[in-house]
Amino acid sequence: MPSGDVPDIVVGRLPIYLRALAHMTAAGQEITSSHELGQKLGISSAQIRKDLSHFGEFGKQGTGYRISHLQEQIKRILKVDREWEVALIGVGDLGHAVARYNGFKNRGFSIGLLFDNDPAKIGTRIGDLEVLDVARLKDLLMEQKIKVVMIATPASEAQKVADTCVEAGVTAILNYAPISLTVPDGVHVQHLDPVAYLQRMTYYL
Amino acid sequence: MPSGDVPDIVVGRLPIYLRALAHMTAAGQEITSSHELGQKLGISSAQIRKDLSHFGEFGKQGTGYRISHLQEQIKRILKVDREWEVALIGVGDLGHAVARYNGFKNRGFSIGLLFDNDPAKIGTRIGDLEVLDVARLKDLLMEQKIKVVMIATPASEAQKVADTCVEAGVTAILNYAPISLTVPDGVHVQHLDPVAYLQRMTYYL
């Protein structure tokens, strides 16, 4: 699979396809087409076929896609045919909600470690997990070979936390803090700043 | 301003520039350059200059940008030189955290209305706001001329809620529910599904 050749914007659409396929499966559907998928997602069917063609042949002309097969293949491509143990740093209001979110399981992720720097929170539990002292972050990430983290600290703490995670070998960071993180080459960051997404829309209003 | 001509990907970077400029201002800085901004954001300085050139001249060659001026101009371009009153639908764990998030103010948004369909939540307060019955959603959105909403309901409810919002005249939807919403032309949607962003990164691991 020539991963280096696939544009990142194509990679970014695969999770959207996978999510739509999962909803179809949940509704009992077994077959779909690029046309139907495109209608649901507001993407042209030609674009969907072109995106998928980067990775091989997943359907036959005229018969559509077998949903379970396409799901399996996209999961394999995105490497979520396994479960990634994720650490979450920062369990304020938002982090607490993220920790309790039950949408990670079955989609390739499981929160295995929670950290905070607030003595009032350290040692408390959220669901099955104990909130750990962020002073132990680096050691525990290394010990458990964590590659994926989510940062939900205040903006003022996020870069420092990210640096520690990178030192510990983390290569994927989902950042909820409203600040752009600087990371070395080879480390991936996605930012989930709701205001940035709102502003992107008000431009058009 | 030729808004129709500006690629959406350029529009999407403006909030990122604005956020970085706000951090510089908060740190007491008054002047920056496309080079410095680029280093902070992992974007080339040429790209930044090209992005900004769609909207006019904001700096002089060799002297850099006056941060306060550039902030004002980008705020005006993104139409966040005013405050948009936003409705939030769904105040479960995540919606509750969003409702309490204090990062909207000063960036162009203010949550003015909260809705839920759970009788146990309707009538309770989060901060200064009362949680309202979602049955009143359409009427109240129209009455208060709300154009921007955030949806934090379960996936199963999100499309129905979005349809109601669109009927009421909403044209921008930030969707936290893990499902792709179908909306008519002219309505803007941004999706904030954390798992989709995680999956986009694991592809590269």
JSON list of C-alpha atoms in Angstrom, two decimals, chain A residues 3 6 8-9 11-12 15-16 18-19 23 39-41 55 77-80 84 93-94 97 100-101 103-104 107 109 147-148 150 155 171-174 176 178-182 188-205, chain B residues 3 6 8-9 11-12 15-16 18-19 23 39-41 55 77-80 84 93-94 97 100-101 103-104 107 109 147-148 150 155 171-174 176 178-182 188-205:
[
{"chain": "A", "resi": 3, "resn": "SER", "atom": "CA", "xyz": [0.79, 5.28, 1.85]},
{"chain": "A", "resi": 6, "resn": "VAL", "atom": "CA", "xyz": [-1.99, 9.27, -0.88]},
{"chain": "A", "resi": 8, "resn": "ASP", "atom": "CA", "xyz": [-3.71, 13.70, 3.33]},
{"chain": "A", "resi": 9, "resn": "ILE", "atom": "CA", "xyz": [-7.10, 15.09, 2.34]},
{"chain": "A", "resi": 11, "resn": "VAL", "atom": "CA", "xyz": [-6.84, 10.01, 4.22]},
{"chain": "A", "resi": 12, "resn": "GLY", "atom": "CA", "xyz": [-9.01, 12.52, 6.08]},
{"chain": "A", "resi": 15, "resn": "PRO", "atom": "CA", "xyz": [-12.86, 8.02, 8.67]},
{"chain": "A", "resi": 16, "resn": "ILE", "atom": "CA", "xyz": [-15.96, 9.78, 7.33]},
{"chain": "A", "resi": 18, "resn": "LEU", "atom": "CA", "xyz": [-16.07, 4.42, 7.75]},
{"chain": "A", "resi": 19, "resn": "ARG", "atom": "CA", "xyz": [-18.48, 6.25, 10.07]},
{"chain": "A", "resi": 23, "resn": "HIS", "atom": "CA", "xyz": [-24.33, 3.64, 10.54]},
{"chain": "A", "resi": 39, "resn": "GLN", "atom": "CA", "xyz": [-25.50, 11.49, -1.25]},
{"chain": "A", "resi": 40, "resn": "LYS", "atom": "CA", "xyz": [-25.29, 10.84, 2.46]},
{"chain": "A", "resi": 41, "resn": "LEU", "atom": "CA", "xyz": [-21.99, 12.69, 2.79]},
{"chain": "A", "resi": 55, "resn": "PHE", "atom": "CA", "xyz": [-6.06, 1.57, -1.95]},
{"chain": "A", "resi": 77, "resn": "ILE", "atom": "CA", "xyz": [-5.95, 0.97, 6.00]},
{"chain": "A", "resi": 78, "resn": "LEU", "atom": "CA", "xyz": [-6.50, 3.35, 8.92]},
{"chain": "A", "resi": 79, "resn": "LYS", "atom": "CA", "xyz": [-4.94, 0.80, 11.31]},
{"chain": "A", "resi": 80, "resn": "VAL", "atom": "CA", "xyz": [-8.04, 0.74, 13.48]},
{"chain": "A", "resi": 84, "resn": "TRP", "atom": "CA", "xyz": [-5.06, 1.80, 20.43]},
{"chain": "A", "resi": 93, "resn": "ASP", "atom": "CA", "xyz": [-14.91, 19.95, 32.31]},
{"chain": "A", "resi": 94, "resn": "LEU", "atom": "CA", "xyz": [-14.06, 19.03, 28.75]},
{"chain": "A", "resi": 97, "resn": "ALA", "atom": "CA", "xyz": [-16.60, 14.62, 29.25]},
{"chain": "A", "resi": 100, "resn": "ARG", "atom": "CA", "xyz": [-16.73, 9.50, 29.88]},
{"chain": "A", "resi": 101, "resn": "TYR", "atom": "CA", "xyz": [-17.45, 9.48, 26.14]},
{"chain": "A", "resi": 103, "resn": "GLY", "atom": "CA", "xyz": [-17.76, 6.51, 21.37]},
{"chain": "A", "resi": 104, "resn": "PHE", "atom": "CA", "xyz": [-14.09, 5.50, 21.25]},
{"chain": "A", "resi": 107, "resn": "ARG", "atom": "CA", "xyz": [-13.79, 2.55, 16.56]},
{"chain": "A", "resi": 109, "resn": "PHE", "atom": "CA", "xyz": [-9.46, 3.48, 20.63]},
{"chain": "A", "resi": 147, "resn": "LYS", "atom": "CA", "xyz": [1.63, 6.32, 20.86]},
{"chain": "A", "resi": 148, "resn": "VAL", "atom": "CA", "xyz": [-1.64, 8.30, 20.86]},
{"chain": "A", "resi": 150, "resn": "MET", "atom": "CA", "xyz": [-5.46, 13.53, 23.74]},
{"chain": "A", "resi": 155, "resn": "ALA", "atom": "CA", "xyz": [-3.94, 26.44, 26.42]},
{"chain": "A", "resi": 171, "resn": "THR", "atom": "CA", "xyz": [3.48, 10.20, 17.58]},
{"chain": "A", "resi": 172, "resn": "ALA", "atom": "CA", "xyz": [-0.18, 11.25, 17.41]},
{"chain": "A", "resi": 173, "resn": "ILE", "atom": "CA", "xyz": [-1.76, 14.07, 19.42]},
{"chain": "A", "resi": 174, "resn": "LEU", "atom": "CA", "xyz": [-5.39, 15.12, 19.38]},
{"chain": "A", "resi": 176, "resn": "TYR", "atom": "CA", "xyz": [-8.50, 20.11, 22.41]},
{"chain": "A", "resi": 178, "resn": "PRO", "atom": "CA", "xyz": [-7.14, 26.31, 21.75]},
{"chain": "A", "resi": 179, "resn": "ILE", "atom": "CA", "xyz": [-3.49, 26.74, 20.75]},
{"chain": "A", "resi": 180, "resn": "SER", "atom": "CA", "xyz": [-1.42, 25.48, 17.84]},
{"chain": "A", "resi": 181, "resn": "LEU", "atom": "CA", "xyz": [1.13, 22.95, 19.05]},
{"chain": "A", "resi": 182, "resn": "THR", "atom": "CA", "xyz": [4.65, 22.82, 17.66]},
{"chain": "A", "resi": 188, "resn": "HIS", "atom": "CA", "xyz": [0.99, 14.12, 13.92]},
{"chain": "A", "resi": 189, "resn": "VAL", "atom": "CA", "xyz": [-1.32, 16.67, 15.50]},
{"chain": "A", "resi": 190, "resn": "GLN", "atom": "CA", "xyz": [-4.99, 17.34, 14.93]},
{"chain": "A", "resi": 191, "resn": "HIS", "atom": "CA", "xyz": [-6.62, 20.35, 16.55]},
{"chain": "A", "resi": 192, "resn": "LEU", "atom": "CA", "xyz": [-10.22, 20.30, 17.79]},
{"chain": "A", "resi": 193, "resn": "ASP", "atom": "CA", "xyz": [-10.78, 23.96, 18.59]},
{"chain": "A", "resi": 194, "resn": "PRO", "atom": "CA", "xyz": [-14.55, 24.52, 18.28]},
{"chain": "A", "resi": 195, "resn": "VAL", "atom": "CA", "xyz": [-14.19, 28.28, 17.85]},
{"chain": "A", "resi": 196, "resn": "ALA", "atom": "CA", "xyz": [-11.89, 27.86, 14.86]},
{"chain": "A", "resi": 197, "resn": "TYR", "atom": "CA", "xyz": [-14.59, 25.73, 13.20]},
{"chain": "A", "resi": 198, "resn": "LEU", "atom": "CA", "xyz": [-17.30, 28.27, 14.02]},
{"chain": "A", "resi": 199, "resn": "GLN", "atom": "CA", "xyz": [-15.20, 31.10, 12.60]},
{"chain": "A", "resi": 200, "resn": "ARG", "atom": "CA", "xyz": [-14.62, 29.12, 9.45]},
{"chain": "A", "resi": 201, "resn": "MET", "atom": "CA", "xyz": [-18.39, 29.10, 8.92]},
{"chain": "A", "resi": 202, "resn": "THR", "atom": "CA", "xyz": [-19.24, 32.69, 9.89]},
{"chain": "A", "resi": 203, "resn": "TYR", "atom": "CA", "xyz": [-16.97, 33.79, 7.04]},
{"chain": "A", "resi": 204, "resn": "TYR", "atom": "CA", "xyz": [-19.73, 32.61, 4.70]},
{"chain": "A", "resi": 205, "resn": "LEU", "atom": "CA", "xyz": [-22.71, 34.07, 6.57]},
{"chain": "B", "resi": 3, "resn": "SER", "atom": "CA", "xyz": [-15.32, 35.86, -0.95]},
{"chain": "B", "resi": 6, "resn": "VAL", "atom": "CA", "xyz": [-11.19, 32.26, -1.89]},
{"chain": "B", "resi": 8, "resn": "ASP", "atom": "CA", "xyz": [-12.25, 27.06, 1.57]},
{"chain": "B", "resi": 9, "resn": "ILE", "atom": "CA", "xyz": [-8.92, 25.67, 2.74]},
{"chain": "B", "resi": 11, "resn": "VAL", "atom": "CA", "xyz": [-10.66, 30.35, 4.88]},
{"chain": "B", "resi": 12, "resn": "GLY", "atom": "CA", "xyz": [-10.01, 27.43, 7.22]},
{"chain": "B", "resi": 15, "resn": "PRO", "atom": "CA", "xyz": [-8.98, 31.16, 12.39]},
{"chain": "B", "resi": 16, "resn": "ILE", "atom": "CA", "xyz": [-5.63, 29.47, 13.05]},
{"chain": "B", "resi": 18, "resn": "LEU", "atom": "CA", "xyz": [-6.17, 34.65, 14.39]},
{"chain": "B", "resi": 19, "resn": "ARG", "atom": "CA", "xyz": [-5.67, 32.30, 17.32]},
{"chain": "B", "resi": 23, "resn": "HIS", "atom": "CA", "xyz": [-1.63, 34.42, 21.87]},
{"chain": "B", "resi": 39, "resn": "GLN", "atom": "CA", "xyz": [7.27, 28.69, 12.39]},
{"chain": "B", "resi": 40, "resn": "LYS", "atom": "CA", "xyz": [4.68, 28.69, 15.16]},
{"chain": "B", "resi": 41, "resn": "LEU", "atom": "CA", "xyz": [2.08, 27.02, 12.98]},
{"chain": "B", "resi": 55, "resn": "PHE", "atom": "CA", "xyz": [-7.86, 39.78, 1.21]},
{"chain": "B", "resi": 77, "resn": "ILE", "atom": "CA", "xyz": [-13.05, 39.00, 7.24]},
{"chain": "B", "resi": 78, "resn": "LEU", "atom": "CA", "xyz": [-14.34, 36.11, 9.36]},
{"chain": "B", "resi": 79, "resn": "LYS", "atom": "CA", "xyz": [-17.22, 38.28, 10.63]},
{"chain": "B", "resi": 80, "resn": "VAL", "atom": "CA", "xyz": [-16.22, 37.76, 14.24]},
{"chain": "B", "resi": 84, "resn": "TRP", "atom": "CA", "xyz": [-22.87, 35.69, 17.38]},
{"chain": "B", "resi": 93, "resn": "ASP", "atom": "CA", "xyz": [-21.67, 15.14, 29.37]},
{"chain": "B", "resi": 94, "resn": "LEU", "atom": "CA", "xyz": [-20.12, 16.73, 26.31]},
{"chain": "B", "resi": 97, "resn": "ALA", "atom": "CA", "xyz": [-18.75, 20.80, 29.08]},
{"chain": "B", "resi": 100, "resn": "ARG", "atom": "CA", "xyz": [-19.38, 25.71, 30.53]},
{"chain": "B", "resi": 101, "resn": "TYR", "atom": "CA", "xyz": [-16.46, 26.33, 28.18]},
{"chain": "B", "resi": 103, "resn": "GLY", "atom": "CA", "xyz": [-13.36, 30.08, 25.32]},
{"chain": "B", "resi": 104, "resn": "PHE", "atom": "CA", "xyz": [-16.19, 31.33, 23.08]},
{"chain": "B", "resi": 107, "resn": "ARG", "atom": "CA", "xyz": [-13.64, 35.08, 19.87]},
{"chain": "B", "resi": 109, "resn": "PHE", "atom": "CA", "xyz": [-19.49, 33.72, 20.03]},
{"chain": "B", "resi": 147, "resn": "LYS", "atom": "CA", "xyz": [-27.98, 31.61, 12.67]},
{"chain": "B", "resi": 148, "resn": "VAL", "atom": "CA", "xyz": [-25.36, 29.46, 14.40]},
{"chain": "B", "resi": 150, "resn": "MET", "atom": "CA", "xyz": [-23.92, 23.56, 18.06]},
{"chain": "B", "resi": 155, "resn": "ALA", "atom": "CA", "xyz": [-25.94, 10.50, 16.83]},
{"chain": "B", "resi": 171, "resn": "THR", "atom": "CA", "xyz": [-27.09, 28.48, 8.35]},
{"chain": "B", "resi": 172, "resn": "ALA", "atom": "CA", "xyz": [-24.09, 27.26, 10.35]},
{"chain": "B", "resi": 173, "resn": "ILE", "atom": "CA", "xyz": [-23.96, 24.03, 12.37]},
{"chain": "B", "resi": 174, "resn": "LEU", "atom": "CA", "xyz": [-21.09, 22.77, 14.48]},
{"chain": "B", "resi": 176, "resn": "TYR", "atom": "CA", "xyz": [-20.30, 17.12, 17.84]},
{"chain": "B", "resi": 178, "resn": "PRO", "atom": "CA", "xyz": [-20.53, 11.24, 15.38]},
{"chain": "B", "resi": 179, "resn": "ILE", "atom": "CA", "xyz": [-22.67, 11.23, 12.25]},
{"chain": "B", "resi": 180, "resn": "SER", "atom": "CA", "xyz": [-22.50, 13.11, 8.95]},
{"chain": "B", "resi": 181, "resn": "LEU", "atom": "CA", "xyz": [-25.39, 15.55, 8.69]},
{"chain": "B", "resi": 182, "resn": "THR", "atom": "CA", "xyz": [-27.23, 16.15, 5.43]},
{"chain": "B", "resi": 188, "resn": "HIS", "atom": "CA", "xyz": [-22.58, 25.12, 6.48]},
{"chain": "B", "resi": 189, "resn": "VAL", "atom": "CA", "xyz": [-21.65, 22.18, 8.68]},
{"chain": "B", "resi": 190, "resn": "GLN", "atom": "CA", "xyz": [-18.43, 21.41, 10.48]},
{"chain": "B", "resi": 191, "resn": "HIS", "atom": "CA", "xyz": [-18.01, 18.06, 12.21]},
{"chain": "B", "resi": 192, "resn": "LEU", "atom": "CA", "xyz": [-16.04, 17.65, 15.42]},
{"chain": "B", "resi": 193, "resn": "ASP", "atom": "CA", "xyz": [-15.86, 13.88, 15.73]},
{"chain": "B", "resi": 194, "resn": "PRO", "atom": "CA", "xyz": [-12.73, 13.15, 17.79]},
{"chain": "B", "resi": 195, "resn": "VAL", "atom": "CA", "xyz": [-12.49, 9.56, 16.58]},
{"chain": "B", "resi": 196, "resn": "ALA", "atom": "CA", "xyz": [-12.38, 10.66, 12.94]},
{"chain": "B", "resi": 197, "resn": "TYR", "atom": "CA", "xyz": [-9.39, 12.85, 13.78]},
{"chain": "B", "resi": 198, "resn": "LEU", "atom": "CA", "xyz": [-7.68, 10.04, 15.68]},
{"chain": "B", "resi": 199, "resn": "GLN", "atom": "CA", "xyz": [-8.22, 7.63, 12.78]},
{"chain": "B", "resi": 200, "resn": "ARG", "atom": "CA", "xyz": [-6.76, 10.16, 10.39]},
{"chain": "B", "resi": 201, "resn": "MET", "atom": "CA", "xyz": [-3.54, 10.03, 12.40]},
{"chain": "B", "resi": 202, "resn": "THR", "atom": "CA", "xyz": [-3.28, 6.30, 13.03]},
{"chain": "B", "resi": 203, "resn": "TYR", "atom": "CA", "xyz": [-3.14, 5.85, 9.26]},
{"chain": "B", "resi": 204, "resn": "TYR", "atom": "CA", "xyz": [0.39, 7.23, 9.46]},
{"chain": "B", "resi": 205, "resn": "LEU", "atom": "CA", "xyz": [1.57, 5.27, 12.50]}
]
